[in-house]
Amino acid sequence: MAERERKLTPPRGGAFVPRVQVLSAADVHRALTRIAHEIVERNRGLEDVVVVGLQTGGVPLAYRIGQILGEMHDGAHVPVGTLDVAFYRDDIGIRPVLPEASTEIPGDLAGTVVILVDDVLFTGRTIRAALNALSDFGRARSVQLAVMVDRGHRELPIRPDYVGKNLPTRFDEQVDVSLDGVVLGDVVPR
Amino acid sequence: MTARGAGSAGTGARSSRARTGSGAAARVGAAERSGAAARVGAAERSGAAARVGAAERSARSSRADVASRQDSDDGGSVPAPAPPGGPGGRRRHLLSIDDLGAEGIATVLRLSDRFVEVARRSIPKVPALRGRTVASVFAESSTRTRLSFETAARRLSADVISFSPAGSSLAKGESLRDTVETVAAMGVDCFVVRHGCAGVPAQVAGWTGASVVNAGDGWHEHPTQALLDCATIRQVLAERDGLAVDDVGVDGFVGLRVAIVGDVAHSRVARSGILALAALGARVTLVAPGSLLPPSLAGWPVEAVTADLDDVLPETDVCYVLRLQTERGAGAFVPSPREYTAGFGLTVRRAALLPDHAMVLHPGPMVRGVEIAAEVADLPRTVVLRQVANGVAVRMAVLFLLLGAEEVTGDA
């Protein structure tokens, strides 16, 4: 979603035309469940784990992961926060950058294990901005990255720790991710 | 909204004429200048408003149903003729509330919420405007506005240079224009200008390629004050209803009864405030002695004008108390401060007439015992310090919109 938003902003904007459904809603749920298990496995439990969803595409995924983690551990409370990285982007002044939604980080992140959640990993620039933003909330013990779709085309040395699906794409294709599924499509110019 | 937008644009044109008129009564030279500046500003204005509006539209349209808004986006993103020399070939100004319109005000308020959150962080600073330079040019005394702007710029990681006439080359006889051009030559992206004469910020906008923010010009306007007042009102309204500020939008202003009390004639705060509140749909009543009203209110978007404060207060949601601007000669328009207080001061007795939910705002600096009683100034419903706190967030929003959220020119 977030990626689509940026692509659709004028003057490059266009209409998103879905072409192929890659994952169904059930597939997305299964992938999130697997990611939740991998998070527990890698961190040997949920101690100090904080899930942070990137606005706007990563937020519903983050809340779902938090919910699954809670269910896995008898209702253990995993703090979930949201982060809007607009003020940390490196394309301010190049394209319209306006924050989409609120940043709510649960408490100080010092010493925590932050699971950063986004919908699509593409150039890596959003994650770069998110890492900078996170450091303003305290020195996390570690930051791990969970994405529903890794579509390639990285422009920065950033890699995900948990991936829902690796999805090779053309640079000009669009990936739309929500809890209802993953759709590959194109942006058609007006 | 379209109708209201068109209405307020028309009002702006009319009221700038009225402003020129009131200036002429006092100072012929200043009036001439403000007239010229108003024309410059008007030409500039429509472009700036369209661009800010376009940025907002693009952000919103990208959220969901895109197709339906494409046409308007197209219209909004047509690049205005860019003046030469501006950074990126584009510059935007905030000279008057008219530059923004209802939609622009809503954008600023929404963006301010984000910066209110930034201010709550342990490190209340973001790198958004790294490498930009903001120059504050204050040719009139100011504490809160200047500090507020400079704090806002620093919290956005912009560099700040500042000068005031005393201690600058202006004191040696250099003209303001030469001074501004000199500073601009050092590479400034934005001038924050306060001056005792109406229209100076608009003139500065014509002299440089940088963005210009009006931080108060004479009796004319003080747009960021109006914006922070609106932000404060919106915050209080949201809290009263137990809602998140995000969820209330600007609908809370529709039908809101606002009484602006005191020295309207000399108040740029009142002018900007009236324009902003009316654009958002509030019903504004002016309460002032005839001597402290401008010669003509033609074109001012106010509901009513009265001199009976006791009569208005029970029907008021927001009581906006203005300071008696003695430095602009307001003292000569009232028999004595005590008499002014007797008729128009917000005394303890009068404050009790306000409905329970009503809030009291004051642009500061307060003169306790004249326009507002000390006890009233300390009531929880008096939100002066919140206004100041919001001032930083609102000015961050304004600077970010002018310098940061730029649109692409051409294909990127």
Short mmCIF file of N, CA and C in Angstrom, two decimals, chain A residues 1 4-6 8-16 56 83-84 86-105 108 128 132-133 135-138 190, chain B residues 55-56 58-59 61-64 66-67 70-71 73-74 77 107 111 114-115 117-118 121-123 125-130 132 156 246 400-401 403-412:
data_model
loop_
_atom_site.label_atom_id
_atom_site.label_comp_id
_atom_site.label_asym_id
_atom_site.label_seq_id
_atom_site.Cartn_x
_atom_site.Cartn_y
_atom_site.Cartn_z
N MET A 1 0.82 -1.21 0.00
CA MET A 1 0.00 0.00 0.00
C MET A 1 0.85 1.26 0.00
N ARG A 4 2.53 1.82 -3.17
CA ARG A 4 1.61 2.23 -4.21
C ARG A 4 1.27 3.71 -4.06
N GLU A 5 1.12 4.12 -2.82
CA GLU A 5 0.80 5.53 -2.59
C GLU A 5 1.83 6.45 -3.21
N ARG A 6 3.09 6.13 -2.98
CA ARG A 6 4.12 7.03 -3.49
C ARG A 6 4.13 7.03 -5.01
N LEU A 8 1.69 6.53 -6.94
CA LEU A 8 0.50 7.11 -7.54
C LEU A 8 0.43 8.62 -7.39
N THR A 9 1.38 9.18 -6.66
CA THR A 9 1.32 10.61 -6.47
C THR A 9 1.75 11.32 -7.74
N PRO A 10 1.08 12.41 -8.08
CA PRO A 10 1.44 13.15 -9.28
C PRO A 10 2.88 13.62 -9.19
N PRO A 11 3.56 13.87 -10.29
CA PRO A 11 3.00 13.80 -11.64
C PRO A 11 3.14 12.42 -12.27
N ARG A 12 3.70 11.47 -11.50
CA ARG A 12 3.88 10.16 -12.12
C ARG A 12 2.65 9.29 -11.98
N GLY A 13 1.69 9.78 -11.24
CA GLY A 13 0.57 8.97 -10.80
C GLY A 13 -0.22 8.32 -11.91
N GLY A 14 -1.00 7.36 -11.53
CA GLY A 14 -1.86 6.68 -12.46
C GLY A 14 -2.80 5.81 -11.66
N ALA A 15 -3.56 4.99 -12.35
CA ALA A 15 -4.50 4.12 -11.66
C ALA A 15 -3.91 2.72 -11.53
N PHE A 16 -4.08 2.10 -10.36
CA PHE A 16 -3.58 0.76 -10.14
C PHE A 16 -4.54 -0.26 -10.77
N THR A 56 1.82 3.35 5.97
CA THR A 56 0.56 2.87 6.44
C THR A 56 0.43 1.36 6.17
N LEU A 83 4.90 3.70 13.14
CA LEU A 83 5.96 4.66 12.83
C LEU A 83 5.71 5.24 11.45
N ASP A 84 5.68 6.56 11.38
CA ASP A 84 5.61 7.21 10.08
C ASP A 84 6.97 7.85 9.83
N ALA A 86 7.96 9.82 7.34
CA ALA A 86 7.99 10.91 6.36
C ALA A 86 9.11 11.91 6.63
N PHE A 87 9.32 12.27 7.91
CA PHE A 87 10.31 13.32 8.21
C PHE A 87 11.74 12.82 8.07
N TYR A 88 11.91 11.53 7.86
CA TYR A 88 13.25 10.96 7.77
C TYR A 88 13.60 10.53 6.36
N ARG A 89 12.68 10.73 5.44
CA ARG A 89 12.91 10.25 4.08
C ARG A 89 14.01 11.06 3.41
N ASP A 90 14.66 10.43 2.42
CA ASP A 90 15.72 11.15 1.72
C ASP A 90 15.19 11.77 0.43
N ASP A 91 13.89 11.66 0.21
CA ASP A 91 13.35 12.26 -1.02
C ASP A 91 12.50 13.49 -0.71
N ILE A 92 12.67 14.05 0.51
CA ILE A 92 11.99 15.30 0.83
C ILE A 92 12.49 16.36 -0.14
N GLY A 93 11.58 17.05 -0.76
CA GLY A 93 11.98 18.07 -1.73
C GLY A 93 12.07 17.52 -3.14
N ILE A 94 12.03 16.20 -3.27
CA ILE A 94 12.07 15.61 -4.60
C ILE A 94 10.66 15.21 -5.02
N ARG A 95 9.92 14.67 -4.07
CA ARG A 95 8.51 14.36 -4.37
C ARG A 95 7.68 14.78 -3.16
N PRO A 96 6.37 14.84 -3.32
CA PRO A 96 5.56 15.27 -2.18
C PRO A 96 5.69 14.27 -1.04
N VAL A 97 6.16 14.74 0.08
CA VAL A 97 6.28 13.88 1.24
C VAL A 97 5.42 14.49 2.35
N LEU A 98 4.36 13.81 2.67
CA LEU A 98 3.55 14.25 3.79
C LEU A 98 3.30 13.04 4.68
N PRO A 99 3.38 13.22 5.99
CA PRO A 99 3.09 12.08 6.85
C PRO A 99 1.65 11.62 6.63
N GLU A 100 1.49 10.31 6.65
CA GLU A 100 0.17 9.75 6.37
C GLU A 100 -0.62 9.55 7.65
N ALA A 101 0.05 9.16 8.69
CA ALA A 101 -0.66 8.78 9.89
C ALA A 101 0.27 8.90 11.09
N SER A 102 -0.23 8.50 12.23
CA SER A 102 0.45 8.85 13.47
C SER A 102 1.62 7.92 13.77
N THR A 103 2.56 8.44 14.55
CA THR A 103 3.64 7.65 15.10
C THR A 103 3.33 7.42 16.56
N GLU A 104 3.22 6.16 16.96
CA GLU A 104 2.99 5.87 18.37
C GLU A 104 3.92 4.74 18.78
N ILE A 105 4.99 5.11 19.43
CA ILE A 105 5.96 4.12 19.88
C ILE A 105 5.70 3.85 21.36
N ASP A 108 10.08 3.75 25.80
CA ASP A 108 11.47 3.87 25.36
C ASP A 108 11.91 2.55 24.72
N ARG A 128 15.60 2.40 5.54
CA ARG A 128 16.72 3.26 5.95
C ARG A 128 16.19 4.41 6.80
N ASN A 132 16.72 5.23 11.00
CA ASN A 132 17.08 6.53 11.58
C ASN A 132 16.04 6.99 12.59
N ALA A 133 14.77 6.84 12.20
CA ALA A 133 13.69 7.28 13.08
C ALA A 133 13.73 6.51 14.40
N SER A 135 16.14 5.24 15.97
CA SER A 135 17.23 5.59 16.87
C SER A 135 16.88 6.81 17.72
N ASP A 136 15.87 7.60 17.29
CA ASP A 136 15.44 8.74 18.10
C ASP A 136 14.58 8.30 19.28
N PHE A 137 14.19 7.05 19.31
CA PHE A 137 13.33 6.57 20.40
C PHE A 137 14.11 5.70 21.38
N GLY A 138 15.41 5.71 21.29
CA GLY A 138 16.23 4.92 22.21
C GLY A 138 17.04 3.89 21.44
N ARG A 190 -2.63 8.01 -16.75
CA ARG A 190 -3.93 8.55 -17.10
C ARG A 190 -3.93 9.05 -18.54
N ALA B 55 -0.44 19.60 -2.97
CA ALA B 55 0.33 18.64 -2.18
C ALA B 55 -0.60 17.84 -1.29
N GLU B 56 -1.54 18.56 -0.70
CA GLU B 56 -2.50 17.92 0.20
C GLU B 56 -3.33 16.91 -0.58
N SER B 58 -2.67 15.37 -3.28
CA SER B 58 -1.94 14.19 -3.73
C SER B 58 -1.77 13.22 -2.58
N ALA B 59 -1.55 13.76 -1.37
CA ALA B 59 -1.39 12.88 -0.23
C ALA B 59 -2.66 12.12 0.04
N SER B 61 -5.30 11.64 -2.07
CA SER B 61 -5.82 10.81 -3.14
C SER B 61 -5.05 9.51 -3.21
N SER B 62 -3.79 9.56 -2.75
CA SER B 62 -3.01 8.36 -2.85
C SER B 62 -3.49 7.31 -1.87
N ARG B 63 -4.24 7.73 -0.87
CA ARG B 63 -4.64 6.79 0.17
C ARG B 63 -5.54 5.69 -0.38
N ALA B 64 -6.49 6.04 -1.13
CA ALA B 64 -7.43 5.00 -1.53
C ALA B 64 -7.92 5.18 -2.96
N VAL B 66 -8.22 6.24 -6.02
CA VAL B 66 -7.41 7.21 -6.70
C VAL B 66 -8.10 7.77 -7.92
N ALA B 67 -8.69 6.88 -8.66
CA ALA B 67 -9.18 7.25 -9.98
C ALA B 67 -10.08 8.46 -9.93
N GLN B 70 -8.24 11.91 -9.92
CA GLN B 70 -7.12 12.19 -10.80
C GLN B 70 -7.26 13.52 -11.51
N ASP B 71 -8.48 13.82 -11.91
CA ASP B 71 -8.65 15.04 -12.69
C ASP B 71 -8.24 16.27 -11.91
N ASP B 73 -6.29 16.40 -9.43
CA ASP B 73 -4.85 16.40 -9.20
C ASP B 73 -4.13 17.02 -10.38
N ASP B 74 -4.61 16.62 -11.53
CA ASP B 74 -3.99 17.13 -12.74
C ASP B 74 -4.05 18.65 -12.76
N SER B 77 -1.61 20.24 -10.19
CA SER B 77 -0.17 20.09 -10.29
C SER B 77 0.42 20.80 -11.50
N THR B 107 -4.74 21.21 6.20
CA THR B 107 -3.46 20.51 6.00
C THR B 107 -2.47 20.88 7.10
N LEU B 111 -0.92 18.32 9.86
CA LEU B 111 0.52 18.14 9.93
C LEU B 111 1.05 18.54 11.31
N ARG B 114 1.24 15.81 13.81
CA ARG B 114 2.42 14.96 13.70
C ARG B 114 3.57 15.58 14.48
N PHE B 115 3.68 16.90 14.40
CA PHE B 115 4.80 17.57 15.06
C PHE B 115 4.57 17.69 16.56
N GLU B 117 3.40 15.31 18.21
CA GLU B 117 3.93 14.01 18.64
C GLU B 117 5.46 14.04 18.66
N VAL B 118 6.06 14.67 17.66
CA VAL B 118 7.52 14.77 17.64
C VAL B 118 8.02 15.49 18.91
N ARG B 121 8.66 13.40 22.00
CA ARG B 121 9.72 12.39 22.01
C ARG B 121 10.87 12.82 22.92
N SER B 122 11.68 11.84 23.30
CA SER B 122 12.82 12.21 24.13
C SER B 122 13.84 13.01 23.32
N ILE B 123 13.90 12.75 22.01
CA ILE B 123 14.72 13.57 21.12
C ILE B 123 13.76 14.26 20.16
N LYS B 125 13.43 15.99 17.62
CA LYS B 125 14.06 16.59 16.45
C LYS B 125 14.02 15.60 15.30
N VAL B 126 13.68 16.07 14.11
CA VAL B 126 13.68 15.20 12.94
C VAL B 126 14.56 15.82 11.86
N PRO B 127 15.12 14.99 10.97
CA PRO B 127 16.07 15.52 10.00
C PRO B 127 15.44 16.07 8.73
N ALA B 128 14.15 16.39 8.78
CA ALA B 128 13.42 16.67 7.55
C ALA B 128 14.02 17.81 6.72
N LEU B 129 14.46 18.87 7.35
CA LEU B 129 14.95 20.02 6.58
C LEU B 129 16.46 20.21 6.73
N ARG B 130 17.17 19.10 6.86
CA ARG B 130 18.62 19.19 6.94
C ARG B 130 19.17 19.92 5.73
N ARG B 132 18.77 22.99 4.92
CA ARG B 132 18.05 24.22 4.58
C ARG B 132 18.41 25.29 5.59
N LEU B 156 13.46 20.89 13.01
CA LEU B 156 13.40 20.26 11.69
C LEU B 156 14.81 20.10 11.12
N ASP B 246 -6.77 13.45 15.59
CA ASP B 246 -6.80 12.96 14.21
C ASP B 246 -8.22 12.77 13.68
N PHE B 400 7.77 23.03 7.10
CA PHE B 400 7.90 21.77 6.36
C PHE B 400 7.11 21.84 5.06
N LEU B 401 5.92 22.44 5.12
CA LEU B 401 5.11 22.54 3.90
C LEU B 401 5.78 23.45 2.87
N LEU B 403 9.09 24.30 2.69
CA LEU B 403 10.45 23.92 2.28
C LEU B 403 10.61 22.43 2.00
N GLY B 404 9.74 21.62 2.56
CA GLY B 404 9.97 20.19 2.47
C GLY B 404 9.06 19.47 1.51
N ALA B 405 7.77 19.62 1.69
CA ALA B 405 6.81 18.80 0.95
C ALA B 405 6.65 19.29 -0.47
N GLU B 406 7.78 19.52 -1.11
CA GLU B 406 7.72 20.11 -2.44
C GLU B 406 7.26 19.10 -3.48
N GLU B 407 6.66 19.64 -4.49
CA GLU B 407 6.24 18.77 -5.57
C GLU B 407 7.35 18.61 -6.59
N VAL B 408 7.26 17.54 -7.32
CA VAL B 408 8.27 17.31 -8.34
C VAL B 408 8.00 18.23 -9.51
N THR B 409 9.05 18.83 -10.01
CA THR B 409 8.89 19.59 -11.24
C THR B 409 9.38 18.71 -12.37
N GLY B 410 8.50 18.25 -13.15
CA GLY B 410 8.92 17.37 -14.25
C GLY B 410 9.05 15.93 -13.79
N ASP B 411 9.78 15.14 -14.57
CA ASP B 411 9.85 13.71 -14.30
C ASP B 411 11.01 13.37 -13.38
N ALA B 412 10.73 12.77 -12.27
CA ALA B 412 11.80 12.40 -11.35
C ALA B 412 11.98 10.89 -11.34
#
